Amino acid sequence: MKDKGLLIPILAIAVYIIGGIATFSGVGLILLMKGKDLWGWGEGHTIGYLLVFVGLILSILGVLIMRILRNRL
């Protein structure tokens, strides 16, 4: 990689996007999978709650990293 200065901003945007996808897929699981087993991992709505909270944390982390990088560069 020629420019290593782009590695952290690309990682921050990727974390932000993954967090958004996890949040919305978690909401879908909560609404659609109530009382149904999800591949033997547990009920769908409980895994949906997990995805919502982890997705929100990842989205917040991505925004914080982007803000820190914007102020430093």
CSV table of N, CA, C and O in Angstrom, one decimal:
chain,number,residue,atom,x,y,z
A,1,MET,N,0.8,-1.2,0.0
A,1,MET,CA,0.0,0.0,0.0
A,1,MET,C,0.9,1.2,0.0
A,1,MET,O,1.8,1.4,0.8
A,2,LYS,N,0.7,2.1,-1.0
A,2,LYS,CA,1.5,3.3,-1.1
A,2,LYS,C,1.3,4.3,0.0
A,2,LYS,O,2.2,4.8,0.6
A,3,ASP,N,0.0,4.6,0.3
A,3,ASP,CA,-0.3,5.7,1.2
A,3,ASP,C,-0.9,5.0,2.5
A,3,ASP,O,-2.1,4.7,2.5
A,4,LYS,N,-0.1,4.9,3.5
A,4,LYS,CA,-0.6,4.3,4.7
A,4,LYS,C,-1.5,5.2,5.5
A,4,LYS,O,-2.1,4.9,6.5
A,5,GLY,N,-1.5,6.5,5.1
A,5,GLY,CA,-2.4,7.5,5.8
A,5,GLY,C,-3.9,7.3,5.6
A,5,GLY,O,-4.7,7.8,6.3
A,6,LEU,N,-4.2,6.5,4.6
A,6,LEU,CA,-5.6,6.2,4.3
A,6,LEU,C,-6.2,5.0,5.0
A,6,LEU,O,-7.3,4.7,4.9
A,7,LEU,N,-5.3,4.2,5.6
A,7,LEU,CA,-5.7,3.0,6.2
A,7,LEU,C,-6.7,3.2,7.4
A,7,LEU,O,-7.8,2.5,7.4
A,8,ILE,N,-6.4,4.1,8.3
A,8,ILE,CA,-7.3,4.3,9.4
A,8,ILE,C,-8.6,4.9,9.0
A,8,ILE,O,-9.7,4.5,9.5
A,9,PRO,N,-8.7,5.9,8.1
A,9,PRO,CA,-10.0,6.5,7.7
A,9,PRO,C,-10.8,5.4,7.0
A,9,PRO,O,-12.1,5.4,7.2
A,10,ILE,N,-10.2,4.6,6.1
A,10,ILE,CA,-11.0,3.5,5.5
A,10,ILE,C,-11.5,2.5,6.5
A,10,ILE,O,-12.7,2.1,6.4
A,11,LEU,N,-10.7,2.2,7.5
A,11,LEU,CA,-11.2,1.3,8.6
A,11,LEU,C,-12.3,1.9,9.4
A,11,LEU,O,-13.3,1.3,9.7
A,12,ALA,N,-12.2,3.3,9.6
A,12,ALA,CA,-13.3,3.9,10.4
A,12,ALA,C,-14.6,3.9,9.6
A,12,ALA,O,-15.7,3.6,10.2
A,13,ILE,N,-14.6,4.2,8.3
A,13,ILE,CA,-15.8,4.1,7.5
A,13,ILE,C,-16.3,2.7,7.4
A,13,ILE,O,-17.6,2.5,7.5
A,14,ALA,N,-15.5,1.7,7.3
A,14,ALA,CA,-15.9,0.3,7.3
A,14,ALA,C,-16.6,-0.1,8.6
A,14,ALA,O,-17.6,-0.7,8.6
A,15,VAL,N,-16.0,0.3,9.7
A,15,VAL,CA,-16.7,0.0,11.0
A,15,VAL,C,-18.0,0.7,11.1
A,15,VAL,O,-19.0,0.1,11.6
A,16,TYR,N,-18.1,1.9,10.6
A,16,TYR,CA,-19.4,2.7,10.6
A,16,TYR,C,-20.4,1.9,9.8
A,16,TYR,O,-21.6,1.8,10.2
A,17,ILE,N,-20.1,1.5,8.6
A,17,ILE,CA,-21.0,0.8,7.7
A,17,ILE,C,-21.4,-0.5,8.2
A,17,ILE,O,-22.6,-0.9,8.2
A,18,ILE,N,-20.5,-1.3,8.8
A,18,ILE,CA,-20.8,-2.6,9.4
A,18,ILE,C,-21.7,-2.4,10.6
A,18,ILE,O,-22.6,-3.2,10.8
A,19,GLY,N,-21.5,-1.4,11.4
A,19,GLY,CA,-22.4,-1.1,12.5
A,19,GLY,C,-23.8,-0.8,12.0
A,19,GLY,O,-24.8,-1.2,12.6
A,20,GLY,N,-24.0,0.0,10.9
A,20,GLY,CA,-25.3,0.3,10.4
A,20,GLY,C,-26.0,-1.0,9.9
A,20,GLY,O,-27.2,-1.2,10.1
A,21,ILE,N,-25.2,-1.8,9.2
A,21,ILE,CA,-25.8,-3.1,8.7
A,21,ILE,C,-26.3,-4.0,9.8
A,21,ILE,O,-27.4,-4.5,9.8
A,22,ALA,N,-25.4,-4.1,10.9
A,22,ALA,CA,-25.8,-4.9,12.0
A,22,ALA,C,-27.0,-4.3,12.7
A,22,ALA,O,-27.9,-5.1,13.2
A,23,THR,N,-27.1,-3.0,12.9
A,23,THR,CA,-28.3,-2.4,13.5
A,23,THR,C,-29.6,-2.7,12.8
A,23,THR,O,-30.5,-3.2,13.4
A,24,PHE,N,-29.6,-2.5,11.5
A,24,PHE,CA,-30.8,-2.7,10.8
A,24,PHE,C,-31.1,-4.2,10.6
A,24,PHE,O,-32.3,-4.6,10.6
A,25,SER,N,-30.1,-5.1,10.5
A,25,SER,CA,-30.5,-6.5,10.5
A,25,SER,C,-31.0,-7.0,11.8
A,25,SER,O,-31.8,-7.9,11.9
A,26,GLY,N,-30.5,-6.4,12.9
A,26,GLY,CA,-31.0,-6.7,14.2
A,26,GLY,C,-32.4,-6.3,14.4
A,26,GLY,O,-33.2,-7.0,15.0
A,27,VAL,N,-32.8,-5.1,13.9
A,27,VAL,CA,-34.2,-4.7,13.9
A,27,VAL,C,-35.1,-5.7,13.1
A,27,VAL,O,-36.2,-6.0,13.6
A,28,GLY,N,-34.6,-6.1,12.0
A,28,GLY,CA,-35.3,-7.1,11.2
A,28,GLY,C,-35.5,-8.4,12.0
A,28,GLY,O,-36.6,-9.0,11.9
A,29,LEU,N,-34.5,-8.8,12.6
A,29,LEU,CA,-34.6,-10.1,13.4
A,29,LEU,C,-35.6,-9.9,14.6
A,29,LEU,O,-36.4,-10.8,14.9
A,30,ILE,N,-35.6,-8.8,15.2
A,30,ILE,CA,-36.5,-8.5,16.3
A,30,ILE,C,-37.9,-8.6,15.8
A,30,ILE,O,-38.8,-9.2,16.4
A,31,LEU,N,-38.2,-8.0,14.7
A,31,LEU,CA,-39.6,-7.9,14.1
A,31,LEU,C,-40.0,-9.2,13.5
A,31,LEU,O,-41.2,-9.5,13.6
A,32,LEU,N,-39.1,-9.9,12.9
A,32,LEU,CA,-39.6,-11.1,12.1
A,32,LEU,C,-39.4,-12.4,12.7
A,32,LEU,O,-40.0,-13.4,12.3
A,33,MET,N,-38.5,-12.5,13.7
A,33,MET,CA,-38.1,-13.9,14.2
A,33,MET,C,-38.5,-14.1,15.6
A,33,MET,O,-37.8,-14.9,16.3
A,34,LYS,N,-39.5,-13.5,16.1
A,34,LYS,CA,-39.9,-13.6,17.5
A,34,LYS,C,-40.4,-15.1,17.7
A,34,LYS,O,-41.3,-15.5,17.0
A,35,GLY,N,-39.8,-15.8,18.6
A,35,GLY,CA,-40.2,-17.1,18.9
A,35,GLY,C,-39.7,-18.2,18.0
A,35,GLY,O,-40.0,-19.4,18.1
A,36,LYS,N,-38.8,-17.8,17.1
A,36,LYS,CA,-38.2,-18.8,16.1
A,36,LYS,C,-36.8,-19.0,16.4
A,36,LYS,O,-36.0,-18.1,16.8
A,37,ASP,N,-36.3,-20.3,16.2
A,37,ASP,CA,-34.9,-20.6,16.4
A,37,ASP,C,-34.1,-20.1,15.2
A,37,ASP,O,-34.5,-20.2,14.1
A,38,LEU,N,-32.9,-19.6,15.5
A,38,LEU,CA,-32.0,-19.1,14.4
A,38,LEU,C,-30.8,-19.9,14.4
A,38,LEU,O,-29.8,-19.7,15.1
A,39,TRP,N,-30.8,-21.0,13.5
A,39,TRP,CA,-29.7,-21.9,13.3
A,39,TRP,C,-29.1,-22.5,14.5
A,39,TRP,O,-27.9,-22.8,14.6
A,40,GLY,N,-29.9,-22.7,15.5
A,40,GLY,CA,-29.5,-23.4,16.7
A,40,GLY,C,-28.7,-22.4,17.7
A,40,GLY,O,-28.2,-22.9,18.7
A,41,TRP,N,-28.7,-21.1,17.4
A,41,TRP,CA,-28.0,-20.2,18.2
A,41,TRP,C,-28.8,-19.6,19.3
A,41,TRP,O,-28.3,-19.0,20.3
A,42,GLY,N,-30.1,-19.7,19.2
A,42,GLY,CA,-31.1,-19.2,20.1
A,42,GLY,C,-32.2,-18.5,19.3
A,42,GLY,O,-32.3,-18.7,18.1
A,43,GLU,N,-33.1,-17.9,20.1
A,43,GLU,CA,-34.3,-17.3,19.4
A,43,GLU,C,-33.8,-16.0,18.6
A,43,GLU,O,-32.9,-15.3,19.0
A,44,GLY,N,-34.5,-15.8,17.5
A,44,GLY,CA,-34.1,-14.8,16.6
A,44,GLY,C,-34.2,-13.4,17.2
A,44,GLY,O,-33.3,-12.5,16.9
A,45,HIS,N,-35.2,-13.1,18.0
A,45,HIS,CA,-35.3,-11.8,18.5
A,45,HIS,C,-34.2,-11.4,19.6
A,45,HIS,O,-33.8,-10.3,19.7
A,46,THR,N,-33.7,-12.4,20.3
A,46,THR,CA,-32.7,-12.1,21.3
A,46,THR,C,-31.4,-11.8,20.5
A,46,THR,O,-30.6,-11.0,21.0
A,47,ILE,N,-31.1,-12.6,19.5
A,47,ILE,CA,-29.9,-12.3,18.7
A,47,ILE,C,-30.1,-10.9,18.0
A,47,ILE,O,-29.1,-10.2,17.8
A,48,GLY,N,-31.3,-10.6,17.7
A,48,GLY,CA,-31.6,-9.2,17.1
A,48,GLY,C,-31.2,-8.1,18.1
A,48,GLY,O,-30.7,-7.1,17.7
A,49,TYR,N,-31.6,-8.3,19.3
A,49,TYR,CA,-31.2,-7.3,20.3
A,49,TYR,C,-29.7,-7.2,20.4
A,49,TYR,O,-29.1,-6.1,20.5
A,50,LEU,N,-29.0,-8.3,20.4
A,50,LEU,CA,-27.5,-8.3,20.4
A,50,LEU,C,-27.0,-7.5,19.2
A,50,LEU,O,-26.1,-6.6,19.4
A,51,LEU,N,-27.5,-7.8,18.1
A,51,LEU,CA,-27.0,-7.1,16.9
A,51,LEU,C,-27.3,-5.6,16.9
A,51,LEU,O,-26.5,-4.8,16.4
A,52,VAL,N,-28.5,-5.2,17.4
A,52,VAL,CA,-28.8,-3.8,17.5
A,52,VAL,C,-27.8,-3.1,18.4
A,52,VAL,O,-27.3,-2.0,18.1
A,53,PHE,N,-27.5,-3.6,19.6
A,53,PHE,CA,-26.7,-2.9,20.5
A,53,PHE,C,-25.2,-2.9,20.0
A,53,PHE,O,-24.5,-1.9,20.1
A,54,VAL,N,-24.7,-4.0,19.5
A,54,VAL,CA,-23.4,-4.1,19.0
A,54,VAL,C,-23.3,-3.2,17.8
A,54,VAL,O,-22.2,-2.5,17.6
A,55,GLY,N,-24.3,-3.1,16.9
A,55,GLY,CA,-24.3,-2.3,15.7
A,55,GLY,C,-24.2,-0.8,16.1
A,55,GLY,O,-23.5,0.0,15.5
A,56,LEU,N,-25.0,-0.4,17.1
A,56,LEU,CA,-25.0,1.0,17.6
A,56,LEU,C,-23.6,1.4,18.2
A,56,LEU,O,-23.1,2.4,17.9
A,57,ILE,N,-23.0,0.4,18.9
A,57,ILE,CA,-21.7,0.7,19.4
A,57,ILE,C,-20.6,0.9,18.3
A,57,ILE,O,-19.8,1.8,18.4
A,58,LEU,N,-20.7,0.0,17.3
A,58,LEU,CA,-19.8,0.1,16.2
A,58,LEU,C,-20.0,1.4,15.4
A,58,LEU,O,-19.0,2.0,15.0
A,59,SER,N,-21.2,1.8,15.2
A,59,SER,CA,-21.5,3.0,14.5
A,59,SER,C,-20.9,4.2,15.3
A,59,SER,O,-20.3,5.1,14.7
A,60,ILE,N,-21.1,4.2,16.6
A,60,ILE,CA,-20.6,5.3,17.4
A,60,ILE,C,-19.1,5.3,17.3
A,60,ILE,O,-18.5,6.4,17.2
A,61,LEU,N,-18.5,4.2,17.4
A,61,LEU,CA,-17.0,4.1,17.3
A,61,LEU,C,-16.5,4.6,16.0
A,61,LEU,O,-15.5,5.3,16.0
A,62,GLY,N,-17.2,4.2,14.9
A,62,GLY,CA,-16.7,4.7,13.6
A,62,GLY,C,-16.8,6.2,13.5
A,62,GLY,O,-15.9,6.9,13.0
A,63,VAL,N,-17.9,6.8,14.0
A,63,VAL,CA,-18.1,8.3,14.0
A,63,VAL,C,-17.0,8.9,14.8
A,63,VAL,O,-16.4,9.9,14.4
A,64,LEU,N,-16.7,8.4,16.0
A,64,LEU,CA,-15.7,9.0,16.9
A,64,LEU,C,-14.3,8.9,16.2
A,64,LEU,O,-13.5,9.9,16.3
A,65,ILE,N,-14.0,7.8,15.6
A,65,ILE,CA,-12.7,7.7,14.9
A,65,ILE,C,-12.6,8.7,13.8
A,65,ILE,O,-11.6,9.4,13.6
A,66,MET,N,-13.7,8.9,13.0
A,66,MET,CA,-13.7,9.9,11.9
A,66,MET,C,-13.6,11.3,12.5
A,66,MET,O,-12.9,12.1,11.9
A,67,ARG,N,-14.2,11.6,13.6
A,67,ARG,CA,-14.1,12.9,14.2
A,67,ARG,C,-12.7,13.2,14.7
A,67,ARG,O,-12.1,14.3,14.5
A,68,ILE,N,-12.1,12.2,15.3
A,68,ILE,CA,-10.7,12.4,15.8
A,68,ILE,C,-9.8,12.6,14.6
A,68,ILE,O,-8.9,13.5,14.7
A,69,LEU,N,-9.9,11.8,13.6
A,69,LEU,CA,-9.0,12.0,12.4
A,69,LEU,C,-9.2,13.3,11.7
A,69,LEU,O,-8.3,13.9,11.3
A,70,ARG,N,-10.5,13.8,11.7
A,70,ARG,CA,-10.7,15.1,11.1
A,70,ARG,C,-10.1,16.2,11.8
A,70,ARG,O,-9.5,17.2,11.3
A,71,ASN,N,-10.1,16.1,13.2
A,71,ASN,CA,-9.5,17.2,14.0
A,71,ASN,C,-8.0,17.1,14.0
A,71,ASN,O,-7.3,18.1,14.2
A,72,ARG,N,-7.4,16.0,13.7
A,72,ARG,CA,-5.9,15.8,13.8
A,72,ARG,C,-5.3,16.1,12.4
A,72,ARG,O,-4.1,16.5,12.4
A,73,LEU,N,-6.0,15.9,11.3
A,73,LEU,CA,-5.4,16.2,10.0
A,73,LEU,C,-5.6,17.5,9.5
A,73,LEU,O,-6.3,18.3,9.8
